[in-house]
mmCIF file with all atom_site columns, C-alpha atoms in Angstrom:
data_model
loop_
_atom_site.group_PDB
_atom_site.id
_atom_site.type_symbol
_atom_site.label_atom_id
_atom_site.label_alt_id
_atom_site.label_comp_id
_atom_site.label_asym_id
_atom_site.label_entity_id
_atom_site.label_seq_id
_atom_site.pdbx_PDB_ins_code
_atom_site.Cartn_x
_atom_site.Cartn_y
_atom_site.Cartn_z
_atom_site.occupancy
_atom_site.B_iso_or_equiv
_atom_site.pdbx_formal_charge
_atom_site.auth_seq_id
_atom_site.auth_comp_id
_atom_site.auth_asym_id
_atom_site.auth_atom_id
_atom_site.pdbx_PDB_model_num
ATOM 1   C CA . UNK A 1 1   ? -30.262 26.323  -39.627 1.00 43.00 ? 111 UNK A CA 1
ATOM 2   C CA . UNK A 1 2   ? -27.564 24.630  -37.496 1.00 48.00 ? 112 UNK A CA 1
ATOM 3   C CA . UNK A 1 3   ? -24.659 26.293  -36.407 1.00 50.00 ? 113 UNK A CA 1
ATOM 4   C CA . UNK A 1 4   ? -22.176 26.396  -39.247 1.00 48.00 ? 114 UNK A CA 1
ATOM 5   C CA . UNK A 1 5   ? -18.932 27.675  -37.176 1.00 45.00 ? 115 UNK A CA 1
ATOM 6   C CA . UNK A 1 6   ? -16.017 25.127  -36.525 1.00 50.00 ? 116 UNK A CA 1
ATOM 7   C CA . UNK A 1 7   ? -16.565 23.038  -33.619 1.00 50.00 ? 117 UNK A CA 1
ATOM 8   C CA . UNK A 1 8   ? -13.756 24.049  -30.690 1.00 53.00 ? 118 UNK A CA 1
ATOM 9   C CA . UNK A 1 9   ? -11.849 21.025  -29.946 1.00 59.00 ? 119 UNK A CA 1
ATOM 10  C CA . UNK A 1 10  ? -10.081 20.423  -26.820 1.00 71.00 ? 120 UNK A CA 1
ATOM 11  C CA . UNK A 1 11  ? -5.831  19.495  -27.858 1.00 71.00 ? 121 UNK A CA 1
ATOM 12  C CA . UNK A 1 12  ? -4.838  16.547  -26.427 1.00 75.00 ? 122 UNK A CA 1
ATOM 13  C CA . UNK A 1 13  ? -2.087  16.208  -23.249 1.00 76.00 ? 123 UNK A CA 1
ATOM 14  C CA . UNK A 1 14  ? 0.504   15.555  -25.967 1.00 72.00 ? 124 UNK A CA 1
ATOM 15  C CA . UNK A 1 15  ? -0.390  18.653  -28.736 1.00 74.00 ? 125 UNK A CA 1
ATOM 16  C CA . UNK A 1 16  ? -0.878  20.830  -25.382 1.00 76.00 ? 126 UNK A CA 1
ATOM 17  C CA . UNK A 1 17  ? 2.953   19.736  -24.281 1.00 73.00 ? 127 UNK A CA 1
ATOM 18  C CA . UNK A 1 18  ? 4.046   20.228  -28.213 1.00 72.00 ? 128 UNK A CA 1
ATOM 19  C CA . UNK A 1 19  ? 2.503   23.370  -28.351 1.00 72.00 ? 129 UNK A CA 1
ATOM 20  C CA . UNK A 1 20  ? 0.068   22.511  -31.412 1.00 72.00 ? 130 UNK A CA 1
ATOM 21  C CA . UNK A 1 21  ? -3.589  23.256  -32.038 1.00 73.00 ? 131 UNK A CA 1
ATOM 22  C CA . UNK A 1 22  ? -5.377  19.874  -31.997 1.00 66.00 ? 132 UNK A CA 1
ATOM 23  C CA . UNK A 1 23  ? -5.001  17.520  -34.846 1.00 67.00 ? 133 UNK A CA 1
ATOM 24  C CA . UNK A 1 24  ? -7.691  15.007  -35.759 1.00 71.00 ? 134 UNK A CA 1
ATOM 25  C CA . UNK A 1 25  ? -4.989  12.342  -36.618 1.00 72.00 ? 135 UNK A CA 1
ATOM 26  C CA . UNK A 1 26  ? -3.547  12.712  -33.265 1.00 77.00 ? 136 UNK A CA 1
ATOM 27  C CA . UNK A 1 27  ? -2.537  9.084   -32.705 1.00 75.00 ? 137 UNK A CA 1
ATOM 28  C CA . UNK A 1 28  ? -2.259  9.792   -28.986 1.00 78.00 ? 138 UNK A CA 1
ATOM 29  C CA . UNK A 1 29  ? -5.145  11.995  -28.461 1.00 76.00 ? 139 UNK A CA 1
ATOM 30  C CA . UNK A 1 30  ? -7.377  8.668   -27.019 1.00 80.00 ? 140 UNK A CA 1
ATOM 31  C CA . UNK A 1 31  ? -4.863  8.027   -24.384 1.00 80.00 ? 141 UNK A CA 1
ATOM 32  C CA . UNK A 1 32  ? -4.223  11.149  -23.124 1.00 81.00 ? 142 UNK A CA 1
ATOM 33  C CA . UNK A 1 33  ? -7.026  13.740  -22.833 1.00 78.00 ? 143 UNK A CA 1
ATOM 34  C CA . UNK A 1 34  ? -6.374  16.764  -21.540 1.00 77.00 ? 144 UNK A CA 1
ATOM 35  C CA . UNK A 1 35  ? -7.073  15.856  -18.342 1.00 80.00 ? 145 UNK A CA 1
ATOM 36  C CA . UNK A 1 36  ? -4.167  13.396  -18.217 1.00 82.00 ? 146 UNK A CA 1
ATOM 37  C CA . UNK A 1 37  ? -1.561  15.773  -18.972 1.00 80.00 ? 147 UNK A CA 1
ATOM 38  C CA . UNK A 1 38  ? 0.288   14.816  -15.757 1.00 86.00 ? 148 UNK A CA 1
ATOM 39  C CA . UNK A 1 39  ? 0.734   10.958  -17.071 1.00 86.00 ? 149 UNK A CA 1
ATOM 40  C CA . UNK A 1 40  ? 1.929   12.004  -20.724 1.00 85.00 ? 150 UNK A CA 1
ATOM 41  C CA . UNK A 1 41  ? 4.566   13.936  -19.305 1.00 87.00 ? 151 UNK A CA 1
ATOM 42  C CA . UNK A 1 42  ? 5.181   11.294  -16.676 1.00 88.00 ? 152 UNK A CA 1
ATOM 43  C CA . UNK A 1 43  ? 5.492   8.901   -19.629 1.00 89.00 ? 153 UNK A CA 1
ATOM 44  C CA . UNK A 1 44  ? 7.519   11.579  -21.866 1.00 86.00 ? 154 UNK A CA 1
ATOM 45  C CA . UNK A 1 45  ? 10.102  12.061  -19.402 1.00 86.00 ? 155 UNK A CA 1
ATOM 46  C CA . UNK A 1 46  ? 10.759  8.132   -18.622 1.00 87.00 ? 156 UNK A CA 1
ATOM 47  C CA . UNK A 1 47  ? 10.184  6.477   -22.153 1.00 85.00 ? 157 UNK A CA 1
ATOM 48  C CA . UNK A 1 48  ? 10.151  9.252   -24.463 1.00 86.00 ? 158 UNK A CA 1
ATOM 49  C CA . UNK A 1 49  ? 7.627   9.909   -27.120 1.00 84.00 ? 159 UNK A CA 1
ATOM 50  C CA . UNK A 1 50  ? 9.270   7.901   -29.769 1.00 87.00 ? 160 UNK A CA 1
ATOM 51  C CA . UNK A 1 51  ? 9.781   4.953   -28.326 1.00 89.00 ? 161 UNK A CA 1
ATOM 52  C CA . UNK A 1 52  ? 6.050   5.219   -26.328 1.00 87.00 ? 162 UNK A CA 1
ATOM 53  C CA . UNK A 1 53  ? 5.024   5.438   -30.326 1.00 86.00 ? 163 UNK A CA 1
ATOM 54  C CA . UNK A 1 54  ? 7.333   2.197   -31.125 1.00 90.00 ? 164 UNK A CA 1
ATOM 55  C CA . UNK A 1 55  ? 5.263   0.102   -28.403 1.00 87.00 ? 165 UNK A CA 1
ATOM 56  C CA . UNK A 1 56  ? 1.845   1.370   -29.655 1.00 87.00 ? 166 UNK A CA 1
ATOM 57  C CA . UNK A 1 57  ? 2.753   0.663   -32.930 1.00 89.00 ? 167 UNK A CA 1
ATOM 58  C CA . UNK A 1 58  ? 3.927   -3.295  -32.289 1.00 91.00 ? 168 UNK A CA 1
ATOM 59  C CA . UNK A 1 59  ? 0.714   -3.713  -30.418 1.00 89.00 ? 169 UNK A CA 1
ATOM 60  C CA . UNK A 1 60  ? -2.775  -4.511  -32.141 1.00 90.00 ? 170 UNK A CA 1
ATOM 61  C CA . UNK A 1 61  ? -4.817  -1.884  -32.399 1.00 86.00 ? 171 UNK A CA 1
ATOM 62  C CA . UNK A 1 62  ? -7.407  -3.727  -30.074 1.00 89.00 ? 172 UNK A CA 1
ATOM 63  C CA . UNK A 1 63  ? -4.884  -4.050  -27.420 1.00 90.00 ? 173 UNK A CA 1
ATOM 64  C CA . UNK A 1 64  ? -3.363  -0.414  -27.532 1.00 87.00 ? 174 UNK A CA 1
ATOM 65  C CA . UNK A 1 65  ? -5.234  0.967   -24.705 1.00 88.00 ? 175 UNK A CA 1
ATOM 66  C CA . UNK A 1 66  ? -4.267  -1.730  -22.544 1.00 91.00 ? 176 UNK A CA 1
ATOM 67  C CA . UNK A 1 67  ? -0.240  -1.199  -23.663 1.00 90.00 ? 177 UNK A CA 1
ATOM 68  C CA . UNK A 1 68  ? -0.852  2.563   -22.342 1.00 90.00 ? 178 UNK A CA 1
ATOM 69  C CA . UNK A 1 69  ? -2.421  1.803   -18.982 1.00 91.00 ? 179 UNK A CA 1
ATOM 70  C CA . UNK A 1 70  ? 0.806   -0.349  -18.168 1.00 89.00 ? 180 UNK A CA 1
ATOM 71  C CA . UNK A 1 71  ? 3.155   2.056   -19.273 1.00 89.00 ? 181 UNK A CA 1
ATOM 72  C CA . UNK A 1 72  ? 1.121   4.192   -16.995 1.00 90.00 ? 182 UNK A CA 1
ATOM 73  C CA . UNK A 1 73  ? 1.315   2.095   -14.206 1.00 89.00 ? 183 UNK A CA 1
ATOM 74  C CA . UNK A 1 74  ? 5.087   1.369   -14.947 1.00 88.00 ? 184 UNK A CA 1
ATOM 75  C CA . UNK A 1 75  ? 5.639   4.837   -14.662 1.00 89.00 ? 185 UNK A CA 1
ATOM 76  C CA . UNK A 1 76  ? 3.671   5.332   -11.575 1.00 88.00 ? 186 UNK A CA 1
ATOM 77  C CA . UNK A 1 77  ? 5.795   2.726   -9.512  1.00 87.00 ? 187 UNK A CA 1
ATOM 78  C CA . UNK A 1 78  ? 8.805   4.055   -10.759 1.00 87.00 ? 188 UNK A CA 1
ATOM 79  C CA . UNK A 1 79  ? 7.997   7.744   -9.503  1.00 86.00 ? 189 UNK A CA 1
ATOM 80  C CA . UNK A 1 80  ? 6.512   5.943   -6.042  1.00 84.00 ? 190 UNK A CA 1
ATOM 81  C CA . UNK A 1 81  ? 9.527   3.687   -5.818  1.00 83.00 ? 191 UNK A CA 1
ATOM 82  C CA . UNK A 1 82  ? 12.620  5.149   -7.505  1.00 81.00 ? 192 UNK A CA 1
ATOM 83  C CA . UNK A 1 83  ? 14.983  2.909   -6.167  1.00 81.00 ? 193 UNK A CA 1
ATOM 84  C CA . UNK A 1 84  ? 13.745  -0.592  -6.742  1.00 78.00 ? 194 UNK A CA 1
ATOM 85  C CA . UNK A 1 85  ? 10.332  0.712   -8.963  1.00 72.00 ? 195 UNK A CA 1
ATOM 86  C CA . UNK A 1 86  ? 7.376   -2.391  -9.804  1.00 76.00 ? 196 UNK A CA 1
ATOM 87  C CA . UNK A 1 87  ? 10.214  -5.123  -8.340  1.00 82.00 ? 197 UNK A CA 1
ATOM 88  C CA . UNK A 1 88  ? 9.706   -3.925  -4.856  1.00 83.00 ? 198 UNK A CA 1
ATOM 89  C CA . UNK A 1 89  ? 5.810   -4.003  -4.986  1.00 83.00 ? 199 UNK A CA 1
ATOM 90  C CA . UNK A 1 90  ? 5.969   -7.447  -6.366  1.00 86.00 ? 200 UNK A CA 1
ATOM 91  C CA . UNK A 1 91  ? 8.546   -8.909  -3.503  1.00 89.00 ? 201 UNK A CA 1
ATOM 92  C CA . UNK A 1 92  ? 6.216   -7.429  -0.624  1.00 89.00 ? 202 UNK A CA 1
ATOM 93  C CA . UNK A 1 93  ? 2.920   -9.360  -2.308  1.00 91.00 ? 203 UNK A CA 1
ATOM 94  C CA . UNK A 1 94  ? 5.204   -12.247 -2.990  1.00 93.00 ? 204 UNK A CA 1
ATOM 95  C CA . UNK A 1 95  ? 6.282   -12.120 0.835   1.00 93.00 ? 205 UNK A CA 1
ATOM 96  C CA . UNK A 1 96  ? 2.511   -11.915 1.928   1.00 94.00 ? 206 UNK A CA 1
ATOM 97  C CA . UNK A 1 97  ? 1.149   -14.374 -0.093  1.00 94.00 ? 207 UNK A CA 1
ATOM 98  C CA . UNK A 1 98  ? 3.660   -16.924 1.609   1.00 94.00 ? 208 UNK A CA 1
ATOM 99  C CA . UNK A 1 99  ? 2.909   -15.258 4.909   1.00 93.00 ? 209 UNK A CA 1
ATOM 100 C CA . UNK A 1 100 ? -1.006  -16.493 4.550   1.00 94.00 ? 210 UNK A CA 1
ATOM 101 C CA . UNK A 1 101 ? -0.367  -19.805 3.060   1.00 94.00 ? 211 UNK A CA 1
ATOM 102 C CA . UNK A 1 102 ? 1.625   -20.629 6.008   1.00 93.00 ? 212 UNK A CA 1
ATOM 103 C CA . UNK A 1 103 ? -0.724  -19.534 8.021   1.00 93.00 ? 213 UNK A CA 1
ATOM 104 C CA . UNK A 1 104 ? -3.991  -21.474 6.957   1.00 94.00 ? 214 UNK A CA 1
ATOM 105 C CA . UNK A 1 105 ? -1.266  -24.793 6.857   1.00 93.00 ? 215 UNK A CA 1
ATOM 106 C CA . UNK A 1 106 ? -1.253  -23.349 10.424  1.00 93.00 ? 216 UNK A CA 1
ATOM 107 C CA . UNK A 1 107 ? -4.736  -23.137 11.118  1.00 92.00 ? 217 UNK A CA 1
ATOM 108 C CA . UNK A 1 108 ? -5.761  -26.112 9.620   1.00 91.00 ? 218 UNK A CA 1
ATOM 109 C CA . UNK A 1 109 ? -3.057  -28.088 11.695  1.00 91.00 ? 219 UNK A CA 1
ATOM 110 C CA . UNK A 1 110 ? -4.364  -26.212 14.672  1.00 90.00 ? 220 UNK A CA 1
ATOM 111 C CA . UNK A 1 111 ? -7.631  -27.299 13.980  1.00 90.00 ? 221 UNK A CA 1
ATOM 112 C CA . UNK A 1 112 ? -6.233  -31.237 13.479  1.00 90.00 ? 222 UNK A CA 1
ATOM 113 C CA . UNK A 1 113 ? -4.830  -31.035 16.622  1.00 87.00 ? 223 UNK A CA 1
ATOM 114 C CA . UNK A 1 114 ? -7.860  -29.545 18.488  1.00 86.00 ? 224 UNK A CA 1
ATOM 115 C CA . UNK A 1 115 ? -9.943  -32.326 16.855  1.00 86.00 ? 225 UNK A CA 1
ATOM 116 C CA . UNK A 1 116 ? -7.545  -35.143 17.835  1.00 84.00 ? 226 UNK A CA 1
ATOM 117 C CA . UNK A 1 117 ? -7.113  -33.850 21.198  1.00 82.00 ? 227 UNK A CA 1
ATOM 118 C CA . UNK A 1 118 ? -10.898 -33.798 21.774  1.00 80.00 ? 228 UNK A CA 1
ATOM 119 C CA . UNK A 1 119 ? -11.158 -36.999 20.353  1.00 78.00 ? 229 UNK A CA 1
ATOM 120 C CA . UNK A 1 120 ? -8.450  -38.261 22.745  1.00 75.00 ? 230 UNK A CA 1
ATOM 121 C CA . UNK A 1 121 ? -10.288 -36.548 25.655  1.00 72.00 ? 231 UNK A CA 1
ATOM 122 C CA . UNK A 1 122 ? -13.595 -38.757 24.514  1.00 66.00 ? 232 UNK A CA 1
ATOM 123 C CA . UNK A 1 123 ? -11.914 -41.922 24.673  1.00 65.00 ? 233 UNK A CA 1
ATOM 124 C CA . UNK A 1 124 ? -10.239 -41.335 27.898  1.00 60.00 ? 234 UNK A CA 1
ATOM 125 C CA . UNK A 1 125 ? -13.237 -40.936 29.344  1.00 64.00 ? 235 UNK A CA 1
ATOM 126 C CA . UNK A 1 126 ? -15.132 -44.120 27.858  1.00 65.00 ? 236 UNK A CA 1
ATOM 127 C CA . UNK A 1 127 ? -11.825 -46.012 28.938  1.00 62.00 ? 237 UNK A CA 1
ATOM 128 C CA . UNK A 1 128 ? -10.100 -44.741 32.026  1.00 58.00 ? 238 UNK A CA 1
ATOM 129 C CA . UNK A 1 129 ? -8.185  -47.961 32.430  1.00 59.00 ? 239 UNK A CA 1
ATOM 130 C CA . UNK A 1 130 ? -6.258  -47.703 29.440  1.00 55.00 ? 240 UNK A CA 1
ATOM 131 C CA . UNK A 1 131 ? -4.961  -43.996 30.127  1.00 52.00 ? 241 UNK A CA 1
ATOM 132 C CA . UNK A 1 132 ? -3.997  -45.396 33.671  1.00 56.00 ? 242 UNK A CA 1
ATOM 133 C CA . UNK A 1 133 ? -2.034  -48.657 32.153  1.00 56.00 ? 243 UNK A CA 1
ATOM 134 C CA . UNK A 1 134 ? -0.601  -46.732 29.383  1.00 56.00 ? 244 UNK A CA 1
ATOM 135 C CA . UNK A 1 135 ? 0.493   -43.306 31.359  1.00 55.00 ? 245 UNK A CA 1
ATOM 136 C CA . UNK A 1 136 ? -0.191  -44.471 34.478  1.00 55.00 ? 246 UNK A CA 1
ATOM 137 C CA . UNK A 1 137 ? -1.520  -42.675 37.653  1.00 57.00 ? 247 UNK A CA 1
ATOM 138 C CA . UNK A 1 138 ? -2.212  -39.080 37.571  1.00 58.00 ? 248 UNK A CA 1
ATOM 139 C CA . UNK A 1 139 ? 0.682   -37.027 39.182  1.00 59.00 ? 249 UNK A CA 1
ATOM 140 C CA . UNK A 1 140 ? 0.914   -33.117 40.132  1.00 60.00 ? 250 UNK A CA 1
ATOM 141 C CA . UNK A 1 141 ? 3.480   -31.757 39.080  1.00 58.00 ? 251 UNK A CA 1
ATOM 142 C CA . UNK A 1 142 ? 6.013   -31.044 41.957  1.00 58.00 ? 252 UNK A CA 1
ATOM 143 C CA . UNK A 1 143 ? 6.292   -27.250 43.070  1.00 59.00 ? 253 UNK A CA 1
ATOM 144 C CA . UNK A 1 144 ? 8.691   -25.175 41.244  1.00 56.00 ? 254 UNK A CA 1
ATOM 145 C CA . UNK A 1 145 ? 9.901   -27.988 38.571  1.00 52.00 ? 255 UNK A CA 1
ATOM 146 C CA . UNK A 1 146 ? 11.057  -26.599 35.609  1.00 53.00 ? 256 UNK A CA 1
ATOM 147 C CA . UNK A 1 147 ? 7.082   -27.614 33.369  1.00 51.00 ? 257 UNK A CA 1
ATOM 148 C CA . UNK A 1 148 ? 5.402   -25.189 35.580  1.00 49.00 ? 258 UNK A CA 1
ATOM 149 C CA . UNK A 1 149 ? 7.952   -22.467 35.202  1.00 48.00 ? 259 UNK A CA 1
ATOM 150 C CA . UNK A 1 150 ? 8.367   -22.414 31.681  1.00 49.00 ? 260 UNK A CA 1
ATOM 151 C CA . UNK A 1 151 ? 6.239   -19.897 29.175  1.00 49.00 ? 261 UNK A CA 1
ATOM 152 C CA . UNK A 1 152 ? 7.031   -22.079 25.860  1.00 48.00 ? 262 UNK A CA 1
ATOM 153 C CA . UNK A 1 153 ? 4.181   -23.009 23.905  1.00 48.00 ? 263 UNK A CA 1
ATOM 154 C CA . UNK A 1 154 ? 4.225   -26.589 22.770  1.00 49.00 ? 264 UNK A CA 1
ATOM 155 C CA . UNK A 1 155 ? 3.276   -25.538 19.061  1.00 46.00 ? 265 UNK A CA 1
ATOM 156 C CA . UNK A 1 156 ? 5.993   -22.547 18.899  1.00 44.00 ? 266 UNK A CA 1
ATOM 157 C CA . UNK A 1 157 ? 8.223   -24.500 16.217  1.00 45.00 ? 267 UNK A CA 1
ATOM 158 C CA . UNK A 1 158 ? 5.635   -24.166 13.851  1.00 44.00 ? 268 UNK A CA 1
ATOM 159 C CA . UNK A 1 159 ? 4.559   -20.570 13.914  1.00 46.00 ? 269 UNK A CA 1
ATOM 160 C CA . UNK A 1 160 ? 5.474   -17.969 11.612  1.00 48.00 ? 270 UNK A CA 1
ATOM 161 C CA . UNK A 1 161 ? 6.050   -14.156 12.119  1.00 48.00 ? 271 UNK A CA 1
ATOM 162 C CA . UNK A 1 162 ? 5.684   -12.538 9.200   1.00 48.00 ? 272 UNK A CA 1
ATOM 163 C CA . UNK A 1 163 ? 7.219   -8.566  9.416   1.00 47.00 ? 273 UNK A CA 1
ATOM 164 C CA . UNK A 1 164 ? 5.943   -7.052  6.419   1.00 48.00 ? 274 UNK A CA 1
ATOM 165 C CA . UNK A 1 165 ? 7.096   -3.582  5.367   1.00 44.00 ? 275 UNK A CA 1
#
């Protein structure tokens, strides 16, 4: 014969915080097992219970878990970052996203250059008279000028320093 006794149920995060022996109807018991006892009171103290219950309840029942998770995650940033919460999070990725996109339009004009410099280089050398009408003869610099003194990269203008915090 199987065993006839009641089966021992586990009360959720939100009948442990109430106090209450576990209820089957529990409409919160799926979102917050025991185990996540720390987020339900997380999310008690910032949204309270009722209005937690208001969301789920204007959500599809498909899409309920989902609701949870970001009020989860809301809550999370806001106990992280108290002062300026998700907002904060979302300027610094914001900041870096620019930060690479500037820097592959970097790259890539890096790499132009390098190709039409090399390219420049090759016909130079197939026709030496040209470079020599159009620049003319090959000078050293003098001693001390101000070109061979001077640290300045000729592509500074278009790099980007990115400080990230």
């Amino acid at each position: 014969m199987a065993n006839a006794g009641p089966s021992v149920y586990k009360a959720c995060a939100a009948c442990k915080h109430q106090r209450k022996k576990y209820d089957q109807n529990c409409t919160l018991a799926k979102y917050f097992p025991a185990e996540k006892s720390n987020d339900y009171e997380n999310v008690y103290h910032l949204f309270g219970m009722q209005n937690t219950l208001k969301i789920l309840k204007l959500v599809d029942e498909d899409e309920r878990g989902t609701a949870i998770e970001s009020i989860i995650m809301e809550v999370r940033m806001r106990l992280e970052y108290p002062v300026h919460d998700h907002f904060s999070v979302a300027r610094k990725l914001s900041l870096e996203i620019r930060c690479m996109a500037t820097f592959r339009w970097r790259e890539s004009l890096v790499s132009r250059l390098k190709r039409r410099r090399k390219s420049m280089k090759l016909s130079a050398r197939k026709f030496p008279y040209v470079k020599e009408r159009i620049i003319g003869p090959a000078r050293r610099p003098v001693e001390g000028s101000l070109i061979n003194r001077s640290n300045i990269l000729p592509t500074a203008h278009i790099l980007c320093f990115c400080q990230l915090s």
